[in-house]
Tab-separated table of C-alpha atoms and ligand atoms in Angstrom:
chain	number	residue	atom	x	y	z
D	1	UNK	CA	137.327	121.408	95.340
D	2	UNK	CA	134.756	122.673	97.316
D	3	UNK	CA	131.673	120.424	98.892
D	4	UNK	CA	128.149	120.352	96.764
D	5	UNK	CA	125.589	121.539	99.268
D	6	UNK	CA	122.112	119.601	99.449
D	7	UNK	CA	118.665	121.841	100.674
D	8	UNK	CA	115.021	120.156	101.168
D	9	UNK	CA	113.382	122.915	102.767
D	10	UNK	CA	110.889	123.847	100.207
D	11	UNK	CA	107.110	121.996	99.006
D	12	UNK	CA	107.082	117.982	98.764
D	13	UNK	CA	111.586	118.255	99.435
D	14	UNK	CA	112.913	115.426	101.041
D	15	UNK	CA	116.350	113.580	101.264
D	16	UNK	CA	118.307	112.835	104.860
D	17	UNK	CA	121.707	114.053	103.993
D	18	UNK	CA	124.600	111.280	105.498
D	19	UNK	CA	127.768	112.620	103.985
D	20	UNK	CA	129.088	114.968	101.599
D	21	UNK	CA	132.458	114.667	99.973
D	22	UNK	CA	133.278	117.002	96.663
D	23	UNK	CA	130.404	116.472	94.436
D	24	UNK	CA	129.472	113.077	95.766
D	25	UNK	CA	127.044	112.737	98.477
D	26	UNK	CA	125.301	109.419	100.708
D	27	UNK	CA	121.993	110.245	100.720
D	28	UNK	CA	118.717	107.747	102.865
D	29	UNK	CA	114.927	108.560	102.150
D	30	UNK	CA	113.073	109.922	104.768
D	31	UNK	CA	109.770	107.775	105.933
D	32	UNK	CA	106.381	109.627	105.427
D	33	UNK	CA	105.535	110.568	108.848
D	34	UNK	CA	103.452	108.390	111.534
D	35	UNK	CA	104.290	105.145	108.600
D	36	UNK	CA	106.545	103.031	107.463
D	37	UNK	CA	106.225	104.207	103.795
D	38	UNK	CA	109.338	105.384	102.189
D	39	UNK	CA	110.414	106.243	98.240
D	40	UNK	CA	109.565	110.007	97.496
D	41	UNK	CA	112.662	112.134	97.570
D	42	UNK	CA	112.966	116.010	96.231
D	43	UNK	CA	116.182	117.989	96.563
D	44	UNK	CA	118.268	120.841	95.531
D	45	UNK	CA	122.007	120.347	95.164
D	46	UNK	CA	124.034	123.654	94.734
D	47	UNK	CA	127.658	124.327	93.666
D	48	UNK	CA	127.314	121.663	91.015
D	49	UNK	CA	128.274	123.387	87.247
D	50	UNK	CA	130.172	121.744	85.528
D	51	UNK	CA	130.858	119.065	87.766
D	52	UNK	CA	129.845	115.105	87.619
D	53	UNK	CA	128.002	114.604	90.956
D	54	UNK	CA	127.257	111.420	92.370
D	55	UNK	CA	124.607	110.833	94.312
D	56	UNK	CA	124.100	107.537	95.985
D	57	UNK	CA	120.559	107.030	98.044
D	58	UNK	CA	121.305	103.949	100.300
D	59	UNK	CA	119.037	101.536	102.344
D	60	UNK	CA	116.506	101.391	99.594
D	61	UNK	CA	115.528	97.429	99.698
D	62	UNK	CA	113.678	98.978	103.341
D	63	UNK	CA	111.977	101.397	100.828
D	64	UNK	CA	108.128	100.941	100.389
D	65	UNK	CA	108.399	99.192	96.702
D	66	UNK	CA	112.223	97.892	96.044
D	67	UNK	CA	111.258	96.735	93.036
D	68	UNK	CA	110.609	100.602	91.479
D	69	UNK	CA	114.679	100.854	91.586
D	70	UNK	CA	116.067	98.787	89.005
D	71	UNK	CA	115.250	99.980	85.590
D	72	UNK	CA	114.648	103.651	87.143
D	73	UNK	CA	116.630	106.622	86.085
D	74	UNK	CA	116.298	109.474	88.923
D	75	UNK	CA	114.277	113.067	87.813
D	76	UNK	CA	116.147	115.654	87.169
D	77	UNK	CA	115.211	119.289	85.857
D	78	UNK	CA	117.850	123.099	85.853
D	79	UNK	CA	114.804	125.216	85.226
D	80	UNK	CA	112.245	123.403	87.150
D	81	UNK	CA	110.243	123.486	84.075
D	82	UNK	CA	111.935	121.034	81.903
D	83	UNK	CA	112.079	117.569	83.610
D	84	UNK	CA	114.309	115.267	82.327
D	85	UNK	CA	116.178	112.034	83.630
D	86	UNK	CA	119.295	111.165	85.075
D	87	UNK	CA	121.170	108.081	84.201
D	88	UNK	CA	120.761	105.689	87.389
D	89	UNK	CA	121.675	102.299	88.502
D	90	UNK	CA	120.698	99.927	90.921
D	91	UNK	CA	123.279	98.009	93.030
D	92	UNK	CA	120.706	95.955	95.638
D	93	UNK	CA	123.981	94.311	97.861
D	94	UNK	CA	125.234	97.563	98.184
D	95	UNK	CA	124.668	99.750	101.510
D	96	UNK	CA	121.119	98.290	102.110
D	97	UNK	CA	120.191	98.446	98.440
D	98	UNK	CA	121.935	101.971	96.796
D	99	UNK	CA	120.639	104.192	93.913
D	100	UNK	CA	123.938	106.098	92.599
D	101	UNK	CA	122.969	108.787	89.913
D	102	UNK	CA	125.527	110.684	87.774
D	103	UNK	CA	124.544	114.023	86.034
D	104	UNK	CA	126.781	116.988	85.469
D	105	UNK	CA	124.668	119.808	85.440
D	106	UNK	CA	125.401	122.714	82.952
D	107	UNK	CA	124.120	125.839	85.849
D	108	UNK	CA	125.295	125.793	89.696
D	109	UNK	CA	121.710	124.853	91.084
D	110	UNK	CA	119.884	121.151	89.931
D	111	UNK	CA	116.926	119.347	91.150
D	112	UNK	CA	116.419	115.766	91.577
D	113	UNK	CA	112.937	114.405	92.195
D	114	UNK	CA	111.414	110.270	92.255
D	115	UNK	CA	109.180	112.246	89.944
D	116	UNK	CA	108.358	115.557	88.687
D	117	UNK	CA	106.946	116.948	91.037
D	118	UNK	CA	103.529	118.876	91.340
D	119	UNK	CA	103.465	121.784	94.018
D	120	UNK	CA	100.584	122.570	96.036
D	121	UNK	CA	101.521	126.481	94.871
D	122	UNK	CA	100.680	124.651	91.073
D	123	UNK	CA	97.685	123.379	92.822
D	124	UNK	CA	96.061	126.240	93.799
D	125	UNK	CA	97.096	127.736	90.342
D	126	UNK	CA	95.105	124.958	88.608
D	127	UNK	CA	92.097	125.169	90.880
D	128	UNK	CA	92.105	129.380	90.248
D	129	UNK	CA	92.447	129.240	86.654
D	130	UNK	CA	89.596	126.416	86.308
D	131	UNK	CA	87.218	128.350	88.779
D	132	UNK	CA	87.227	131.237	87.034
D	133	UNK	CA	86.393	129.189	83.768
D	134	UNK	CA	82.644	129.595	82.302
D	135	UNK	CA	80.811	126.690	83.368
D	136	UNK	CA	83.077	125.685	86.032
D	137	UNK	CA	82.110	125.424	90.479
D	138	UNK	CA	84.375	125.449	92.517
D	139	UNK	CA	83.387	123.629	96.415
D	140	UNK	CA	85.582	123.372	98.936
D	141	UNK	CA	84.493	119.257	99.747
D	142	UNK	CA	86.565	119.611	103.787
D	143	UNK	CA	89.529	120.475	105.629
D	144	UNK	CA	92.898	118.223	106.031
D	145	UNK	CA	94.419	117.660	109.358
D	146	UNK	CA	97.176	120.107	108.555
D	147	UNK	CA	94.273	122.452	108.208
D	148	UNK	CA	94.816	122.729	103.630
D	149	UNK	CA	91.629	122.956	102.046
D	150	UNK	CA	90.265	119.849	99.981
D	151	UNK	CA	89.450	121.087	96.071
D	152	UNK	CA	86.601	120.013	94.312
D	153	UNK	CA	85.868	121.733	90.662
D	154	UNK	CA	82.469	120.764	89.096
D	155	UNK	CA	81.378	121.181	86.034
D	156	UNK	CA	77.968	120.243	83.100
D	157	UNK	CA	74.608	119.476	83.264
D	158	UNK	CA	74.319	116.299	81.943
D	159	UNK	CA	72.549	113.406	84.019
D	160	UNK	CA	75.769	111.302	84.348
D	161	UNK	CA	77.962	111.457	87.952
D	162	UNK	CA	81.304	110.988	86.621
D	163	UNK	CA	84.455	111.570	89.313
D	164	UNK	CA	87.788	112.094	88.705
D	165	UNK	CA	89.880	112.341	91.722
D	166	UNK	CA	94.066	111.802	92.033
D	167	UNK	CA	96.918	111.694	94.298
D	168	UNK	CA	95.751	109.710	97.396
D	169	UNK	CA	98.838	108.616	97.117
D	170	UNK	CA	100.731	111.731	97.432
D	171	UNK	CA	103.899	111.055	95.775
D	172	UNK	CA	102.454	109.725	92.657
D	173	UNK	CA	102.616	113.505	90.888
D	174	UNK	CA	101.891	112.215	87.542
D	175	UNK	CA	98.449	111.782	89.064
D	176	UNK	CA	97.639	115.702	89.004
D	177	UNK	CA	99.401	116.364	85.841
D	178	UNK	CA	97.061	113.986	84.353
D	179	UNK	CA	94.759	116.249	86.072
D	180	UNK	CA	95.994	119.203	84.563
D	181	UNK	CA	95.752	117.940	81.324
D	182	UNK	CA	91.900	116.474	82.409
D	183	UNK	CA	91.209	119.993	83.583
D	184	UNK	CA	92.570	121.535	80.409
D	185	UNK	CA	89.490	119.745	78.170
D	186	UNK	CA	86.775	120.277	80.408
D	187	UNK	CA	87.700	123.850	81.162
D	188	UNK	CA	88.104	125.333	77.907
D	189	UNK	CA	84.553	126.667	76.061
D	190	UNK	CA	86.492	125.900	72.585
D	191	UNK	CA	87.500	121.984	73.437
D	192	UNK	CA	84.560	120.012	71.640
D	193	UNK	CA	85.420	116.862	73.794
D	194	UNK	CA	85.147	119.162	76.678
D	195	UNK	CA	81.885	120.265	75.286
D	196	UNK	CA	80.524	117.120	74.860
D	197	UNK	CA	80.896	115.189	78.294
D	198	UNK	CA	79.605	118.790	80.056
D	199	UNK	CA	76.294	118.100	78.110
D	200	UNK	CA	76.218	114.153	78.738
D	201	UNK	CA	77.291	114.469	82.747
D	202	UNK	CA	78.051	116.173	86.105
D	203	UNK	CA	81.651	116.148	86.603
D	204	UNK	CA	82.996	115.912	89.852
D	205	UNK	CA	87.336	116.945	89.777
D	206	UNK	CA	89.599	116.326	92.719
D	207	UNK	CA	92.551	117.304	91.496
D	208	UNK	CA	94.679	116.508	94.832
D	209	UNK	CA	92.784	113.977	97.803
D	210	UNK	CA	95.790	114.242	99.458
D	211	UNK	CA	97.482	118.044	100.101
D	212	UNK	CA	98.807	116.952	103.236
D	213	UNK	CA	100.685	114.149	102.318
D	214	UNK	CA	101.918	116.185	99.057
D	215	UNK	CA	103.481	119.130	100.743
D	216	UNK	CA	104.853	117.275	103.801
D	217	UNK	CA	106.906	114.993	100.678
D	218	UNK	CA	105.181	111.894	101.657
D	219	UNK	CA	105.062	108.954	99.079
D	220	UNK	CA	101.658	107.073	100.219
D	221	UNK	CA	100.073	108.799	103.421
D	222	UNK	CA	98.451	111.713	104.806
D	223	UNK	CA	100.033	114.258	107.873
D	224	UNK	CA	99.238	111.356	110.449
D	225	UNK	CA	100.258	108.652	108.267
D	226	UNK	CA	97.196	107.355	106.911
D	227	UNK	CA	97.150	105.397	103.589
D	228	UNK	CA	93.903	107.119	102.110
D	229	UNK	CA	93.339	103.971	99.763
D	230	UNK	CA	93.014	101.663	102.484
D	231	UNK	CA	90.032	103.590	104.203
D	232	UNK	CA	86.980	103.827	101.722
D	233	UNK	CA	84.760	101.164	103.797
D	234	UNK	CA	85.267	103.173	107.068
D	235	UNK	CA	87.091	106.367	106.566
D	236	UNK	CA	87.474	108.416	109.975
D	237	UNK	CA	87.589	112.383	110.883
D	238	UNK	CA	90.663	111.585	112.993
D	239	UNK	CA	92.642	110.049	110.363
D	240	UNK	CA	90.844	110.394	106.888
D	241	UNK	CA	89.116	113.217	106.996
D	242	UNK	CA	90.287	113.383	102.878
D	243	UNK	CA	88.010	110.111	102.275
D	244	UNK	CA	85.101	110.982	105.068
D	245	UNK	CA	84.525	114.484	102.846
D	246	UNK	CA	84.991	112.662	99.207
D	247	UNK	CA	82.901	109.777	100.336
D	248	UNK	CA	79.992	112.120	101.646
D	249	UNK	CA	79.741	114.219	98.597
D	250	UNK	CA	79.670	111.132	96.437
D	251	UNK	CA	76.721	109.810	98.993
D	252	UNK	CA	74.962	112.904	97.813
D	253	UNK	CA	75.533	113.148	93.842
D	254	UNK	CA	75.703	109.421	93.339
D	255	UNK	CA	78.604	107.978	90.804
D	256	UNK	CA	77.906	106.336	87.691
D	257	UNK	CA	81.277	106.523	86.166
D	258	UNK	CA	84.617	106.791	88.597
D	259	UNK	CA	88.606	107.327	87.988
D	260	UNK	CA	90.694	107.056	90.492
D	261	UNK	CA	94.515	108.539	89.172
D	262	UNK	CA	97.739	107.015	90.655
D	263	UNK	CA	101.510	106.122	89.461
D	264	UNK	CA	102.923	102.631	90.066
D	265	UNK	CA	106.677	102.291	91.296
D	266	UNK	CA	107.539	99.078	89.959
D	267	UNK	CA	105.430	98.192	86.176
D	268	UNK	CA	106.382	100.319	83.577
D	269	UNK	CA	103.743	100.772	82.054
D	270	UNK	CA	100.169	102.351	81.698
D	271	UNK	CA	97.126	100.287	82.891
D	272	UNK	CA	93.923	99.986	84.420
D	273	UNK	CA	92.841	98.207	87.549
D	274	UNK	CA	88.687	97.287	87.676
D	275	UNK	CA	86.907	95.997	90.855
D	276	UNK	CA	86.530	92.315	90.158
D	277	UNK	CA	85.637	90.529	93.653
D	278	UNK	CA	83.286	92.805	94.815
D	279	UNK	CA	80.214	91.280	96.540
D	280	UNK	CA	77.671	92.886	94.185
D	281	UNK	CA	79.878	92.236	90.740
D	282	UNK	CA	77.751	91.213	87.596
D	283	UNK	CA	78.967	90.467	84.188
D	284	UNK	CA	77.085	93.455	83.038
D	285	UNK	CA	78.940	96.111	85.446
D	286	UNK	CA	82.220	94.246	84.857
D	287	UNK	CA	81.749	94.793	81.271
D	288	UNK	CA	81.340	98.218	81.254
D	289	UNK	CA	84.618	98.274	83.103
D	290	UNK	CA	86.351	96.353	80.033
D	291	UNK	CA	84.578	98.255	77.202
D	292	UNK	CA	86.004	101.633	78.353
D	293	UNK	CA	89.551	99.857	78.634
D	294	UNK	CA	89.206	98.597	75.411
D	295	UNK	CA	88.620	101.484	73.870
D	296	UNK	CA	91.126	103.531	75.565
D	297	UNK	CA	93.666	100.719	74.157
D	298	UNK	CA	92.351	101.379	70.825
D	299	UNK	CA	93.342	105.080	71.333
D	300	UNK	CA	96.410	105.405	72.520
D	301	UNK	CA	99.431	103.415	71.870
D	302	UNK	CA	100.488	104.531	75.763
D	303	UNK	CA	97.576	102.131	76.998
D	304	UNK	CA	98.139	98.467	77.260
D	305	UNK	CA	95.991	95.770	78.684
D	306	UNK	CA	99.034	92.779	78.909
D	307	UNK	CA	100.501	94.592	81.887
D	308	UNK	CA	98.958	95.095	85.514
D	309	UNK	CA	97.834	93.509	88.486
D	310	UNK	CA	96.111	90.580	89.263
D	311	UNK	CA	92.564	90.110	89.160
D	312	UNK	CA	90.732	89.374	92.471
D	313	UNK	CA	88.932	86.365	93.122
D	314	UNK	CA	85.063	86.328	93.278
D	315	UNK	CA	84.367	87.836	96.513
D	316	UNK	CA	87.286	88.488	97.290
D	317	UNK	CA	88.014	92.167	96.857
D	318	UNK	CA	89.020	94.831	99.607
D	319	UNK	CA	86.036	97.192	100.061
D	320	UNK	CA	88.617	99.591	101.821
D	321	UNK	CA	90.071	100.416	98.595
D	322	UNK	CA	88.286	103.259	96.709
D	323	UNK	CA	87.853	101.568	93.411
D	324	UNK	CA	86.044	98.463	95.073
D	325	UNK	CA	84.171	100.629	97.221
D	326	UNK	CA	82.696	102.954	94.868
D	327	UNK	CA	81.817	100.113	92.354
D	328	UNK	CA	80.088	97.842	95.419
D	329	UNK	CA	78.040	101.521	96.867
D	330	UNK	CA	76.901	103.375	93.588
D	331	UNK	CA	77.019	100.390	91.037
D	332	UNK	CA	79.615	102.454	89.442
D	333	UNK	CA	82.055	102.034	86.572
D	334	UNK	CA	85.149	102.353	88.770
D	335	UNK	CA	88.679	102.245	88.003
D	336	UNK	CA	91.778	103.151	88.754
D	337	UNK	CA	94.151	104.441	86.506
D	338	UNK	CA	98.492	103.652	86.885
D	339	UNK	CA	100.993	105.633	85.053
D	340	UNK	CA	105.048	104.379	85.666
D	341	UNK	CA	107.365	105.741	87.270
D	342	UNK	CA	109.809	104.305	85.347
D	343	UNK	CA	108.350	104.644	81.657
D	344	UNK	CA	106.100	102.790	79.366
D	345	UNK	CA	108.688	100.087	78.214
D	346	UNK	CA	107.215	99.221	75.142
D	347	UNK	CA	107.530	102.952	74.132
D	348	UNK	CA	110.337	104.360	76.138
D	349	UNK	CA	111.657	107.950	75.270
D	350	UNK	CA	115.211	108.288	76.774
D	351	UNK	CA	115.008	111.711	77.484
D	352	UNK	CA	112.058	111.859	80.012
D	353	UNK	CA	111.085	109.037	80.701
D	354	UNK	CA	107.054	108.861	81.699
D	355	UNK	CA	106.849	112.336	82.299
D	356	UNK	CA	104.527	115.256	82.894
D	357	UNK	CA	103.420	116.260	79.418
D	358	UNK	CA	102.641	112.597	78.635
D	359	UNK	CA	100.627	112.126	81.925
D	360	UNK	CA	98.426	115.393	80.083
D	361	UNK	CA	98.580	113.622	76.806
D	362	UNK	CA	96.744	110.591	78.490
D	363	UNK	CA	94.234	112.522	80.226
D	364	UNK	CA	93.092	113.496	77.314
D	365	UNK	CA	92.746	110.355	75.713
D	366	UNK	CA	91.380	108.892	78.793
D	367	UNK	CA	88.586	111.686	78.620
D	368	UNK	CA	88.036	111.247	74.390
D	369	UNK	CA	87.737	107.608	75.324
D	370	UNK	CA	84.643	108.448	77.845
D	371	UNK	CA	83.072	110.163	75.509
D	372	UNK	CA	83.211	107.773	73.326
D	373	UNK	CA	81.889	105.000	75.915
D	374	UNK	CA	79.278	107.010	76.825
D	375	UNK	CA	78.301	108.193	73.062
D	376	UNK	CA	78.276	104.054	71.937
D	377	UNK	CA	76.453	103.243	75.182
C	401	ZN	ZN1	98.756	104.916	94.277
C-alpha cells in the first residue's frame, strides 16, 4: 500500500510531520512563533479513500492547555464545508501525551482541524458583504505587523457604544463564526433584532483582532508572539499594534456595553467571564454584568452559568486583560464570551461537536439577549 501524504501549506495549516507509514502517520504541533503556545493544528492528508488512517499527534502534555485533549474528538470535514468530528482518544503516558484519531474518509483528500477553521479569505468575504450592507461603515482601525489590515464594521445611531470584537486568540475560530452569525443580524435591513439595537446604539464589530496570528496557524499569539489578551493596560506598536489601534478607537467612542469572543480548550461548555476585582467595581456595574447573563441563560439552553472560571478577588483582577480593562476605563459592561472546543456536555451532538453553525446560533441569541437588556434597562 502506498504512503498517505500530509500538506500544511495553505491559511491557518499546521502539523510537523515525524513519520509516515501506510495510512498511519506521527504527527507534533508546531509552537506559534516567538512563544511557547502550542494546540492549533490544520492539515490535509491525501491518498486516504477508503482507507482507516491513523493519526497520532504526540508530545501534547507540552501543549499550551493538556487538559483540552481528553474528551476531544479531532475536526474533520471532505468538502471543507461540512465539519464534522473524528473519533479521538487520549493516551497521556504515551509519547509525551498522544492524540491518535481514526477516520476512513469516503474521497482521496480529508482535512483535520483543532477546530473548524475560519480563513482570512472568509474574512475578507464577511467584511465585503457587510460593507456593502445599507447602514453599515466600514474603518480600517490599523495595520498588523505582518502588514494585514485590522477590520472594523460600524453600524446605528443609537447613543449606546456597544463592541464586539473576537479572535485575539487566533485559534479560537468559533470566535468569528459567532461573528458571522453577529454580523448576519445587524447587517440585514429585514432582521427586526438587527433593527432594533441599530436604533438603541453605535456598534463597533471586530470580527478578527488577530489576522496575523490566524493565518500564520497560531493558537494564542500574534506574528511576534504576543498574547493580545495580556496587553490591554499597556499595549505597544512593536508588539500589539492589534490592541494599541482597538484601544484608541474605543478612547474615542467610549464603551458602554463590551463582548469580547473566545473558545476555551479544556470546559465544555458555553459561559461568560465578568470583571470582578477591578479597582473601580460597584455592585451596580457588576450587576449589569449578571443581568445580561441571566438573561442569556434564560434564552438559550447552550448558555449555562454552573460552568466557568473563577471569580477574582476584590482588587485583584489583571487590568492587562481586555475584559478588566475596558470595564475599569469606560465603566463598561464587559465580558467575555467562551464557546468549547470540545462541546457543550450537557447537550452534546455526536456528529459535530460545538461547531460552526452553533457558534452563529449563539450569536444570535447573545445579540436578542442585548436587546432585551437594554429594552428592560
Ligand atoms: Zn481566548
Amino acid at each position: 500500500m502506498t504512503d498517505i501524504g500530509i500538506d500544511t501549506q495553505f491559511d491557518s495549516g499546521n502539523i510537523e510531520v515525524l513519520s509516515i507509514s501506510g495510512a498511519s502517520a506521527r504527527l507534533a504541533l508546531h509552537k506559534d512563533n516567538q512563544s511557547d503556545f502550542a494546540q492549533w493544528f490544520h492539515f490535509r492528508v491525501h491518498g486516504a479513500a477508503d482507507r482507516e488512517l491513523e493519526l497520532k499527534i504526540t508530545g501534547l502534555e507540552n501543549s499550551a492547555y493538556p487538559a483540552g485533549w481528553p474528551d476531544y474528538d479531532a475536526c474533520v470535514s471532505e468538502d471543507r464545508d461540512f465539519w464534522g468530528r473524528a473519533a479521538s482518544t487520549y493516551d497521556k503516558d504515551e509519547d509525551g501525551g498522544t492524540l491518535t484519531i481514526r477516520y476512513t474518509p469516503g474521497t482521496d483528500i480529508a482535512w483535520f482541524a483543532y477546530f473548524a477553521p475560519y480563513s482570512m479569505e472568509r474574512h475578507h468575504d464577511l467584511v465585503a458583504e457587510s460593507a456593502a450592507s445599507e447602514g453599515v461603515e466600514y474603518r480600517r482601525l490599523g495595520q498588523t505587523l505582518d502588514g494585514q489590515p485590522l477590520d472594523c464594521l460600524e453600524m446605528g445611531d443609537g447613543a449606546r457604544q456597544v463592541w464586539l470584537y473576537a479572535r485575539q486568540h487566533p485559534g479560537e475560530s468559533m470566535a468569528e463564526w459567532w461573528m458571522e452569525g453577529a454580523l448576519e443580524v445587524l447587517c440585514d435591513p429585514t432582521d427586526t433584532v438587527g433593527r432594533a439595537l441599530r436604533k438603541h446604539c453605535r456598534l463597533h464589530v471586530v470580527p478578527n483582532c488577530n489576522p496575523d496570528g490566524s493565518r500564520r496557524g497560531h493558537l494564542r499569539t500574534n506574528a511576534v508572539g504576543t498574547n493580545l489578551n495580556r496587553e490591554w493596560a499597556e499595549p505597544s506598536a512593536e508588539a500589539s499594534p492589534e490592541v494599541l489601534a482597538i484601544r484608541a478607537a474605543m478612547d474615542e467612542s467610549g464603551v458602554d456595553f463590551a463582548m469580547d469572543v473566545h473558545g476555551d480548550e479544556a470546559i465544555a461548555a458555553v459561559f461568560l467571564a465578568g470583571f470582578e476585582g477591578i479597582p473601580s467595581w460597584t455592585d451596580d456595574l457588576g450587576d449589569r454584568f449578571y443581568r445580561y447573563q441571566s438573561i442569556l441563560e434564560r434564552r438559550t439552553p447552550d448558555f449555562q452559568t454552573a460552568k466557568g472560571y473563577p471569580k477574582s478577588a476584590p482588587g485583584t483582577a489583571n487590568l492587562a486583560i481586555s475584559t478588566n480593562q475596558v470595564a475599569e476605563r469606560y465603566k463598561a459592561c464587559a465580558m467575555t464570551l467562551e464557546m468549547p472546543f470540545k462541546d457543550n456536555a450537557d447537550w452534546p451532538d455526536e456528529v459535530q461537536g460545538w461547531s460552526p453553525e452553533r457558534s452563529k446560533l449563539l450569536a444570535r441569541d447573545c445579540l436578542a439577549a442585548l436587546l432585551e437588556w437594554i429594552e428592560s434597562e
